[in-house]
mmCIF file of C-alpha atoms and ligand atoms in Angstrom:
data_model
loop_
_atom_site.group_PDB
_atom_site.id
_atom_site.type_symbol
_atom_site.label_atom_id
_atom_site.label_comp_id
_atom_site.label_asym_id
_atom_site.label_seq_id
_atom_site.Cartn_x
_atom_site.Cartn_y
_atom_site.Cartn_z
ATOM 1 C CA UNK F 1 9.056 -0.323 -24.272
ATOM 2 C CA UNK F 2 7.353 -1.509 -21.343
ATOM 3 C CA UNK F 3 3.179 -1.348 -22.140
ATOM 4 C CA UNK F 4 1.243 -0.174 -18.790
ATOM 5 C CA UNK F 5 -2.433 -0.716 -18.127
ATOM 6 C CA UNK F 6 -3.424 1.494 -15.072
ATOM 7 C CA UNK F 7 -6.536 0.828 -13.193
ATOM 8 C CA UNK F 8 -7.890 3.671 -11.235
ATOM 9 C CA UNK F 9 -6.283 6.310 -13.966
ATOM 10 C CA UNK F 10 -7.983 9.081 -13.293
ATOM 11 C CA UNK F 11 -7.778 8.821 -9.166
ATOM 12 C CA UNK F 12 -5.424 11.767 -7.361
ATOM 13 C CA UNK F 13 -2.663 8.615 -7.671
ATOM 14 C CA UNK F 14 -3.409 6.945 -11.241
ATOM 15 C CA UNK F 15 -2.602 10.861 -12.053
ATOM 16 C CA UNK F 16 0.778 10.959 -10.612
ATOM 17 C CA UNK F 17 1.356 7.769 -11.707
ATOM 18 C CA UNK F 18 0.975 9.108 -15.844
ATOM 19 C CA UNK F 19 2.776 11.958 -14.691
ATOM 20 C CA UNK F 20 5.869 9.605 -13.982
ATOM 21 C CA UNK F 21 5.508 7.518 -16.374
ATOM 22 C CA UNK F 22 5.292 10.677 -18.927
ATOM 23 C CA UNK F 23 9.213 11.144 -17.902
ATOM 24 C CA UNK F 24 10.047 7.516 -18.666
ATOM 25 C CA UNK F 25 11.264 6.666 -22.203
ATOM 26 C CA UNK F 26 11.023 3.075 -21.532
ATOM 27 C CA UNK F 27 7.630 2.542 -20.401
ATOM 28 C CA UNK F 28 4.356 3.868 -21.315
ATOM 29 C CA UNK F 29 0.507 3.904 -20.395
ATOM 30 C CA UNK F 30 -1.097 2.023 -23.236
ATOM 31 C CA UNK F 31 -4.521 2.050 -21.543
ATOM 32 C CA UNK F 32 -6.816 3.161 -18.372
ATOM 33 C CA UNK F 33 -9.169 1.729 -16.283
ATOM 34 C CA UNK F 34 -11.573 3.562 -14.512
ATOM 35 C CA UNK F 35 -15.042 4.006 -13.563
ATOM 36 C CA UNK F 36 -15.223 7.835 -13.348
ATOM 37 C CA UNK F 37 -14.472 9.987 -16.748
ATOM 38 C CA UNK F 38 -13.739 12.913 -14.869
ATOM 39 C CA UNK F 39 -10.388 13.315 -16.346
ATOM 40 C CA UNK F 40 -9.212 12.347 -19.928
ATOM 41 C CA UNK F 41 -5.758 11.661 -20.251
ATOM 42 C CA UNK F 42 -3.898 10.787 -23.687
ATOM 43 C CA UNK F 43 -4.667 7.064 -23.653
ATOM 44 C CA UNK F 44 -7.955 5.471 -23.680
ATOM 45 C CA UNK F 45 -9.713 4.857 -20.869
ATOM 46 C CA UNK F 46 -12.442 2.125 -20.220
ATOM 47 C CA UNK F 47 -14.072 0.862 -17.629
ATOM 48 C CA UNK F 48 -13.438 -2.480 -17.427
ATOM 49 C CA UNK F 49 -9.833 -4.022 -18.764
ATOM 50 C CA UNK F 50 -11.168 -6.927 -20.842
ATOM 51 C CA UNK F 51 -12.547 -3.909 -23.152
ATOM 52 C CA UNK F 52 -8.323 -3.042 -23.722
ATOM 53 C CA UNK F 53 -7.950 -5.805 -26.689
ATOM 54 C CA UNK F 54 -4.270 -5.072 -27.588
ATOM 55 C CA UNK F 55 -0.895 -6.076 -25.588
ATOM 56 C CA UNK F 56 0.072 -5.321 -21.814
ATOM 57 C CA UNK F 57 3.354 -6.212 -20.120
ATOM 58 C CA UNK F 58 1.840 -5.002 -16.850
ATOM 59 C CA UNK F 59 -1.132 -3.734 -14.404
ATOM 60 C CA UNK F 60 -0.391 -1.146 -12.316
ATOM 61 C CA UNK F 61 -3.652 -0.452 -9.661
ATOM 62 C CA UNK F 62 -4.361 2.623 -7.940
ATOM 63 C CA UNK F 63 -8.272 2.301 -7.987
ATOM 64 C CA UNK F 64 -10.730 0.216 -4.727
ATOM 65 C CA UNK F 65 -10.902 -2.807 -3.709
ATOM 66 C CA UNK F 66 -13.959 -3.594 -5.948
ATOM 67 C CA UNK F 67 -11.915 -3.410 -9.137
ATOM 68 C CA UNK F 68 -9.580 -6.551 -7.564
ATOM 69 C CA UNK F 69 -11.808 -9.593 -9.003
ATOM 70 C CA UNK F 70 -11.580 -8.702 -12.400
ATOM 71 C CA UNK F 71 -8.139 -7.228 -12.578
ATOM 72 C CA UNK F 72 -6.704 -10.229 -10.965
ATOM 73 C CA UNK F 73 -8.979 -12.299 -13.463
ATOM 74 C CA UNK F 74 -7.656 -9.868 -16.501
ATOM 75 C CA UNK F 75 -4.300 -11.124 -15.612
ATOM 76 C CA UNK F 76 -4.373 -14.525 -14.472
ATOM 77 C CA UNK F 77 -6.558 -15.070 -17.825
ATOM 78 C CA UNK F 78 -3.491 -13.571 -20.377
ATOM 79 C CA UNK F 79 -0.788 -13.951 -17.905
ATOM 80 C CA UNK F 80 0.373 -10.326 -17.303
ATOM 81 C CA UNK F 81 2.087 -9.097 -13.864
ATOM 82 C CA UNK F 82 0.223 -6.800 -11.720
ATOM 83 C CA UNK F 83 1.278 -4.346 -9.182
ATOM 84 C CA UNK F 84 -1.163 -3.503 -6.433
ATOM 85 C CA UNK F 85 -1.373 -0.447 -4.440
ATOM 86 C CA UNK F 86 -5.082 -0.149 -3.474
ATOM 87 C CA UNK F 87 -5.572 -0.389 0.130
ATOM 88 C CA UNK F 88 -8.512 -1.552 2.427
ATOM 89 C CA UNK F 89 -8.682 -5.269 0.833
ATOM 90 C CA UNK F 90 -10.855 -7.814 3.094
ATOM 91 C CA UNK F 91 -9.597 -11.379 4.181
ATOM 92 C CA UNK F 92 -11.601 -12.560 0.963
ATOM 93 C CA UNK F 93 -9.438 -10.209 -1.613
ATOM 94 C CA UNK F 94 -6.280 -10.947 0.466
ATOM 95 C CA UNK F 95 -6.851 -14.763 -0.271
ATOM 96 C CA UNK F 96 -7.959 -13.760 -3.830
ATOM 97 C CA UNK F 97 -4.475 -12.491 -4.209
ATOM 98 C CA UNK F 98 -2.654 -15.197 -3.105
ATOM 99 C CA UNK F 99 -4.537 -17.745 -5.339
ATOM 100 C CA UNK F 100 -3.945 -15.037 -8.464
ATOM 101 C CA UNK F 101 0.118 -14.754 -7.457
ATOM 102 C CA UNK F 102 0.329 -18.488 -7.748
ATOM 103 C CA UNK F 103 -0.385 -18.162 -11.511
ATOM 104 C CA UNK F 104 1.264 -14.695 -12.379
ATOM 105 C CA UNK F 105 3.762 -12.809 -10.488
ATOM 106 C CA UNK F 106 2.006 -10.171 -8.406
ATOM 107 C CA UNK F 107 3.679 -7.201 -6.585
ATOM 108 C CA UNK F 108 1.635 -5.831 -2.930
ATOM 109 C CA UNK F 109 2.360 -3.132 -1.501
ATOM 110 C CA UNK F 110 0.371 -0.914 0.842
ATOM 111 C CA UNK F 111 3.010 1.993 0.645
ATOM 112 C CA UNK F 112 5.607 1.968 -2.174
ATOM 113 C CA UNK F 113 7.669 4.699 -0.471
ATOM 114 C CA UNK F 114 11.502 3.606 0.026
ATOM 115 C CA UNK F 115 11.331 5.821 3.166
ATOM 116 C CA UNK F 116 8.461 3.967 4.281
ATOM 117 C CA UNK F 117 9.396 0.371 3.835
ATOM 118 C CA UNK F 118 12.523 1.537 5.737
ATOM 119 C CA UNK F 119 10.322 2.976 8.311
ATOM 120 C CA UNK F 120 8.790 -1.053 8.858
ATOM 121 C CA UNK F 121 12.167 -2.451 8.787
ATOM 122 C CA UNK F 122 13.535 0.089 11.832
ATOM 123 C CA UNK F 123 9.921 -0.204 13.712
ATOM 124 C CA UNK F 124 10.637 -4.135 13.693
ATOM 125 C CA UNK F 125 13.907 -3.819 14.658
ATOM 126 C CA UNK F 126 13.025 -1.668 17.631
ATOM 127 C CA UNK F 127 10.238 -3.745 18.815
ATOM 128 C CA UNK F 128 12.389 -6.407 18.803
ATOM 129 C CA UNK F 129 14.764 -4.369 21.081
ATOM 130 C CA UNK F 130 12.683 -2.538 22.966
ATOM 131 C CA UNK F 131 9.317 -4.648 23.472
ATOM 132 C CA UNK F 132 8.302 -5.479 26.818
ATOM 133 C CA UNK F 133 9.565 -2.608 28.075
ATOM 134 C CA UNK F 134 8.572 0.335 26.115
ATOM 135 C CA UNK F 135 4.773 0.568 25.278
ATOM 136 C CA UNK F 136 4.306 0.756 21.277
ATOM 137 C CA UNK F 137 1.629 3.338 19.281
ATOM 138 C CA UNK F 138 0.951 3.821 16.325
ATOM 139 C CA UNK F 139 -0.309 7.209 14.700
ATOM 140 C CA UNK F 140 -1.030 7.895 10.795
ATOM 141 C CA UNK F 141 -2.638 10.842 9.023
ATOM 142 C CA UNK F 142 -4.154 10.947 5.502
ATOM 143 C CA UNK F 143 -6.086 13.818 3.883
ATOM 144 C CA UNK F 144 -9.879 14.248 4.213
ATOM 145 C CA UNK F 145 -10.933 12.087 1.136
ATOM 146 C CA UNK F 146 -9.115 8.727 2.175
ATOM 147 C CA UNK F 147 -11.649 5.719 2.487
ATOM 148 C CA UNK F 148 -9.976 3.269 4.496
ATOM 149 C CA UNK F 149 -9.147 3.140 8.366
ATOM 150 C CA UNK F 150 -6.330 2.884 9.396
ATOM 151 C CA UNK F 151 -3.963 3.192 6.280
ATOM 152 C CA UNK F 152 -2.900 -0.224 5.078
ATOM 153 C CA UNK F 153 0.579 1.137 5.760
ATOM 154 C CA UNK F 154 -0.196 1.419 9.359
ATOM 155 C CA UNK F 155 -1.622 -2.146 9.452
ATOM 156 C CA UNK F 156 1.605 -3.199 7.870
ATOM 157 C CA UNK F 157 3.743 -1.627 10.789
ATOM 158 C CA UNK F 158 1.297 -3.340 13.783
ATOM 159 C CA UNK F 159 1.895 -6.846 11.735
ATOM 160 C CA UNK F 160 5.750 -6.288 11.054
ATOM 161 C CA UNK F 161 5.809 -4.905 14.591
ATOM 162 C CA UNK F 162 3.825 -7.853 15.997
ATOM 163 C CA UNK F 163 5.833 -10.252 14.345
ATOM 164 C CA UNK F 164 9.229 -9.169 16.355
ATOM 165 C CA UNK F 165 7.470 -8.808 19.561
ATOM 166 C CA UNK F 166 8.528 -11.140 22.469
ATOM 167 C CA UNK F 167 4.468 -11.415 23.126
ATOM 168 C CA UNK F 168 1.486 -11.691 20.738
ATOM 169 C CA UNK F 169 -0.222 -8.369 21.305
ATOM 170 C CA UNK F 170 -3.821 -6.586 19.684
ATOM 171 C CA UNK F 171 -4.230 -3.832 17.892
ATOM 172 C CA UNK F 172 -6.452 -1.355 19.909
ATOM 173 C CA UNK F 173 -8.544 1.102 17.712
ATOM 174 C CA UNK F 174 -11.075 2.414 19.921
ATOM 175 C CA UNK F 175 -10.537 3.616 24.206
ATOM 176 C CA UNK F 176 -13.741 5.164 24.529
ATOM 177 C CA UNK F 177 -15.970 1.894 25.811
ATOM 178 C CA UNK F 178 -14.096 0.874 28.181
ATOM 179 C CA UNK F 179 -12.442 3.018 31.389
ATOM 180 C CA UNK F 180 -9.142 0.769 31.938
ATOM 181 C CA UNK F 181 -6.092 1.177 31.938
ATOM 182 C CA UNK F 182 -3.426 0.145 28.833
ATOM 183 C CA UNK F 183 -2.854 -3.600 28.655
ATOM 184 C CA UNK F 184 1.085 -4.393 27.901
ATOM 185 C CA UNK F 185 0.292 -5.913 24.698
ATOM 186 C CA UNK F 186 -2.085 -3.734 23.188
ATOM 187 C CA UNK F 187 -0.817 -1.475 20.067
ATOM 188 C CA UNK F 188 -2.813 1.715 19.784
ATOM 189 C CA UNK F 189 -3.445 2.494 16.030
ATOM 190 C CA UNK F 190 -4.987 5.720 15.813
ATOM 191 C CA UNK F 191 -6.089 7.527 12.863
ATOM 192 C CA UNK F 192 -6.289 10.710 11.718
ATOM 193 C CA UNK F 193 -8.093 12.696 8.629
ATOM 194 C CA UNK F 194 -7.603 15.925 7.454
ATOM 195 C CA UNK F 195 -7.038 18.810 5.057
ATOM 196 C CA UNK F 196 -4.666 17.587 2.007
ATOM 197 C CA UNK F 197 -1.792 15.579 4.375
ATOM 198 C CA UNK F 198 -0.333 12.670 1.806
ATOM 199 C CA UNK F 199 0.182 10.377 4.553
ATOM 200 C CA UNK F 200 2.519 10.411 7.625
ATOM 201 C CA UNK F 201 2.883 7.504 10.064
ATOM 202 C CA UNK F 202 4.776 7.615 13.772
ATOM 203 C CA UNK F 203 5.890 4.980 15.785
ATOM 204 C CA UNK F 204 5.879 5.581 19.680
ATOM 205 C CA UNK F 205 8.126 3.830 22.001
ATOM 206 C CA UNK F 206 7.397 4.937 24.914
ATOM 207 C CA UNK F 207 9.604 3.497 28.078
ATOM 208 C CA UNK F 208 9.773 4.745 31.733
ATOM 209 C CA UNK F 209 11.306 8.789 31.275
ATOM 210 C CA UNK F 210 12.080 8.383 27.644
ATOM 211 C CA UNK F 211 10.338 7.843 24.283
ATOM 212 C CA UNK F 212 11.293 6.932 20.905
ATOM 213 C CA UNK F 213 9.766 8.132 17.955
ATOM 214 C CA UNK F 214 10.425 6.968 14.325
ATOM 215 C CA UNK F 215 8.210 8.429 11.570
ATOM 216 C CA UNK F 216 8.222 9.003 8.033
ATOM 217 C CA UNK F 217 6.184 11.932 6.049
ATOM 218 C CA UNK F 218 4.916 11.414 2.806
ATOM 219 C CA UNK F 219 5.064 15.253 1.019
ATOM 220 C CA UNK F 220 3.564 14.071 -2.528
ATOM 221 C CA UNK F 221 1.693 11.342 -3.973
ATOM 222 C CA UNK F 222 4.911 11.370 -6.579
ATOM 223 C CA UNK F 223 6.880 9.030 -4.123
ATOM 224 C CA UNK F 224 4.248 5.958 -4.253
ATOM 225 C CA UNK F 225 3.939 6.733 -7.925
ATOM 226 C CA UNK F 226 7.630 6.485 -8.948
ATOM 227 C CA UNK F 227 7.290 3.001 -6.501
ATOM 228 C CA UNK F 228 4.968 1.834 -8.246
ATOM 229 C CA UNK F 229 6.302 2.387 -11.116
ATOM 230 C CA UNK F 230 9.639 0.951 -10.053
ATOM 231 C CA UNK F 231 7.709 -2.365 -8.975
ATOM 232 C CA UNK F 232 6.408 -2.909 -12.610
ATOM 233 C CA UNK F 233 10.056 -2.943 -13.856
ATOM 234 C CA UNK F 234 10.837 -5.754 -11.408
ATOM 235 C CA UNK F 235 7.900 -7.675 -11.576
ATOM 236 C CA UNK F 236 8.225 -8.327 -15.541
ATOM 237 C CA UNK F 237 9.683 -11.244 -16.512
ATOM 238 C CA UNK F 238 9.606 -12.687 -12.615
ATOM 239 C CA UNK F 239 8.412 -16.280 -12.074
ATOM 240 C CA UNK F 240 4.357 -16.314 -10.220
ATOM 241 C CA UNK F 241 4.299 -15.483 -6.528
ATOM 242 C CA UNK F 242 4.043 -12.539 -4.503
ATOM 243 C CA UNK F 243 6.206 -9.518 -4.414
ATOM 244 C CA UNK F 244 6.569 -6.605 -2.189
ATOM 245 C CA UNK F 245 8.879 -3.770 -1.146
ATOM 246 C CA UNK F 246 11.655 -5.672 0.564
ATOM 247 C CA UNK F 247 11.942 -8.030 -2.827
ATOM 248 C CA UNK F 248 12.078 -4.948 -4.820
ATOM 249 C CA UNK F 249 15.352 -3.049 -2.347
ATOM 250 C CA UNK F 250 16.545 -6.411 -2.028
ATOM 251 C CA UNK F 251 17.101 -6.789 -5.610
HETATM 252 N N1 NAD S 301 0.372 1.682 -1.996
HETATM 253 C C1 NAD S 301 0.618 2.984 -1.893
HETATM 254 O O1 NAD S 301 1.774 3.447 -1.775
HETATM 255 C C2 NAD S 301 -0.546 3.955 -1.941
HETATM 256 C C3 NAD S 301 -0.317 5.344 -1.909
HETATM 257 C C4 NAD S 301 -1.410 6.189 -2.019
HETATM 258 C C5 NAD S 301 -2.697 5.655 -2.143
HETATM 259 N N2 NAD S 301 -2.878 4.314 -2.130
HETATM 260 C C6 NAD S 301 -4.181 3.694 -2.300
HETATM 261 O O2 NAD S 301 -4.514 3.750 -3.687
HETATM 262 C C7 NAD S 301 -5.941 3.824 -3.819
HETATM 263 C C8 NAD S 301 -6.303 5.037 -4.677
HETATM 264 O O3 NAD S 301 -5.916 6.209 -3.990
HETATM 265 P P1 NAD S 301 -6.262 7.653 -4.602
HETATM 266 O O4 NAD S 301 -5.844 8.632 -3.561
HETATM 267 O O5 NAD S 301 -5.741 7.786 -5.986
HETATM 268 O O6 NAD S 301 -7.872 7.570 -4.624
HETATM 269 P P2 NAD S 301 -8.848 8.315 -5.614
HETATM 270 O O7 NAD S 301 -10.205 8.180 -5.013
HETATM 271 O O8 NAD S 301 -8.353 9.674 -5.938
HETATM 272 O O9 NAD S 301 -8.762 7.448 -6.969
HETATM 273 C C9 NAD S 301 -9.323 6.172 -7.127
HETATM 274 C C10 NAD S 301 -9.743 6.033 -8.575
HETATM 275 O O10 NAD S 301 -10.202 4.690 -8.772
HETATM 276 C C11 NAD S 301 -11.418 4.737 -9.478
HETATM 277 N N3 NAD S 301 -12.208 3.543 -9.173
HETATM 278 C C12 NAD S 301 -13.000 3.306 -8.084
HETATM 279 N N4 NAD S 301 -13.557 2.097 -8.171
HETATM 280 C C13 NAD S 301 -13.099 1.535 -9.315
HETATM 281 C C14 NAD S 301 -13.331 0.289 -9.959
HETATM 282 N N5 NAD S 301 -14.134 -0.631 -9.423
HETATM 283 N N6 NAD S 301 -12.710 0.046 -11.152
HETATM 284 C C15 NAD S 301 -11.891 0.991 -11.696
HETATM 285 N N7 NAD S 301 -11.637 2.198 -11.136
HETATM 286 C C16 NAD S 301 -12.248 2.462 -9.958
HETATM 287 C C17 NAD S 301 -12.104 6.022 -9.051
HETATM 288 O O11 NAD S 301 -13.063 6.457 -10.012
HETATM 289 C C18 NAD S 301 -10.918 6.967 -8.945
HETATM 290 O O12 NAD S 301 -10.658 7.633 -10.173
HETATM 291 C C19 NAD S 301 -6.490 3.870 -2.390
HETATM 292 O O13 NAD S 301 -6.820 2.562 -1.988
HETATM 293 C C20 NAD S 301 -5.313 4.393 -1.578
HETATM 294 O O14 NAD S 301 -5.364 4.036 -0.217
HETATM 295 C C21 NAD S 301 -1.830 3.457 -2.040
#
């Protein structure tokens, strides 16, 4: 029986996650972590994890980038795997992250979708096609209550599209300052908030008389939770380093 502690527990996602895990018999949520005791749920919750005393096989995070010091410090400290799905981390909590997967394994993803991971792998293979020729945008949307922009997912796309273009190109967020037209190797990410959307992303290709589109909607926060979930499974019992979606269909 695979012990759970899950940071950001009572979030719109730490909920779906103890929804899924509820339907597991293999797994189950020994404790929460969360700073908000809006919701109480059938384990404990606390606000920091050193205050959890008993045994963990895994951290699964759904909470803010402020919680990422001392989670990663939690589990570096007793050696437990952790699987992080909080978005909007800084160069200074992505190098955190590396240091912490060099003592315990640590899974990263920024969308724990299968569709969506599948979504990166065709938007790389079509920039690697297509680029030079075909101008490339990106567009995501995310209900009114999201904090970060853009999604990490869509900064995931612009780096796994980047990476297979024949150019280095830059992202463009913002076309109101400047009256110019598109440079070749800019990458429009454009975001948009609204209403309860879970999170869609599109990838333009657009070429002289035709455009591509590939794009992948989210309809429930159940999709990143069974992910997530999924990710803890793999992670236990790997050796340190850093994990992520194409590890976890790979395997
Ligand atoms: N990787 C993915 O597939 C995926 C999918 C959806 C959301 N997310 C990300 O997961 C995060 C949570 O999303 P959400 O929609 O559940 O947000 P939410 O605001 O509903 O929930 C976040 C929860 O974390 C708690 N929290 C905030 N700071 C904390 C801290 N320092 N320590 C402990 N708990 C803290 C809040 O009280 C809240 O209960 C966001 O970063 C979001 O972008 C990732």
């Amino acid at each position: 029986m695979l012990k759970i502690l899950l940071s950001g527990c009572n979030g719109r996602m730490g909920q779906a996650v103890t929804r899924v895990v509820a339907e597991r018999d293999n797994m189950r949520i020994v404790a929460g972590v969360d700073v908000s005791s809006a919701v109480q749920p059938s384990f404990p919750v606390y606000s920091a994890c050193f205050e959890h005393t008993g045994d963990v096989d895994a951290v699964v995070d759904f909470s803010n980038p402020a919680a990422l010091p001392k989670l990663l410090m939690y589990c570096c400290e007793l050696k437990i795997p952790i699987v992080l799905s909080t978005t909007g981390y800084d160069d200074t909590a992505k190098a955190m992250i590396v240091n912490a997967s060099k003592a315990v394994p640590v899974f990263q993803s920024a969308n724990m979708s299968l569709g969506a991971s599948l979504l990166m792998d065709l938007a790389a293979r079509a920039a690697a096609v297509l680029g030079g020729q075909f101008d490339v945008e990106i567009v995501e949307r995310h209900h009114n209550d999201k904090l970060d922009a853009p999604s990490g997912t869509a900064i995931t796309l612009y780096n796994r599209i980047a990476d297979a273009l024949p150019y280095q190109p830059h992202p463009q967020y913002d076309r109101t300052q400047k009256r110019a037209k598109r440079a070749y190797n800019e990458i429009g990410i454009h975001a948009v908030r609204g209403g309860t959307i879970v999170g869609d992303h599109d990838v333009i290709f657009a070429g002289h008389d035709e455009v591509l589109t590939i794009s992948h909607n989210a309809h429930s926060r159940e999709v990143f939770a069974v992910g997530a979930v999924k990710a803890a499974e793999f992670i236990v019992g790997k050796r340190p380093g850093l994990y992520g979606m194409r590890e976890l269909i790979g395997s």
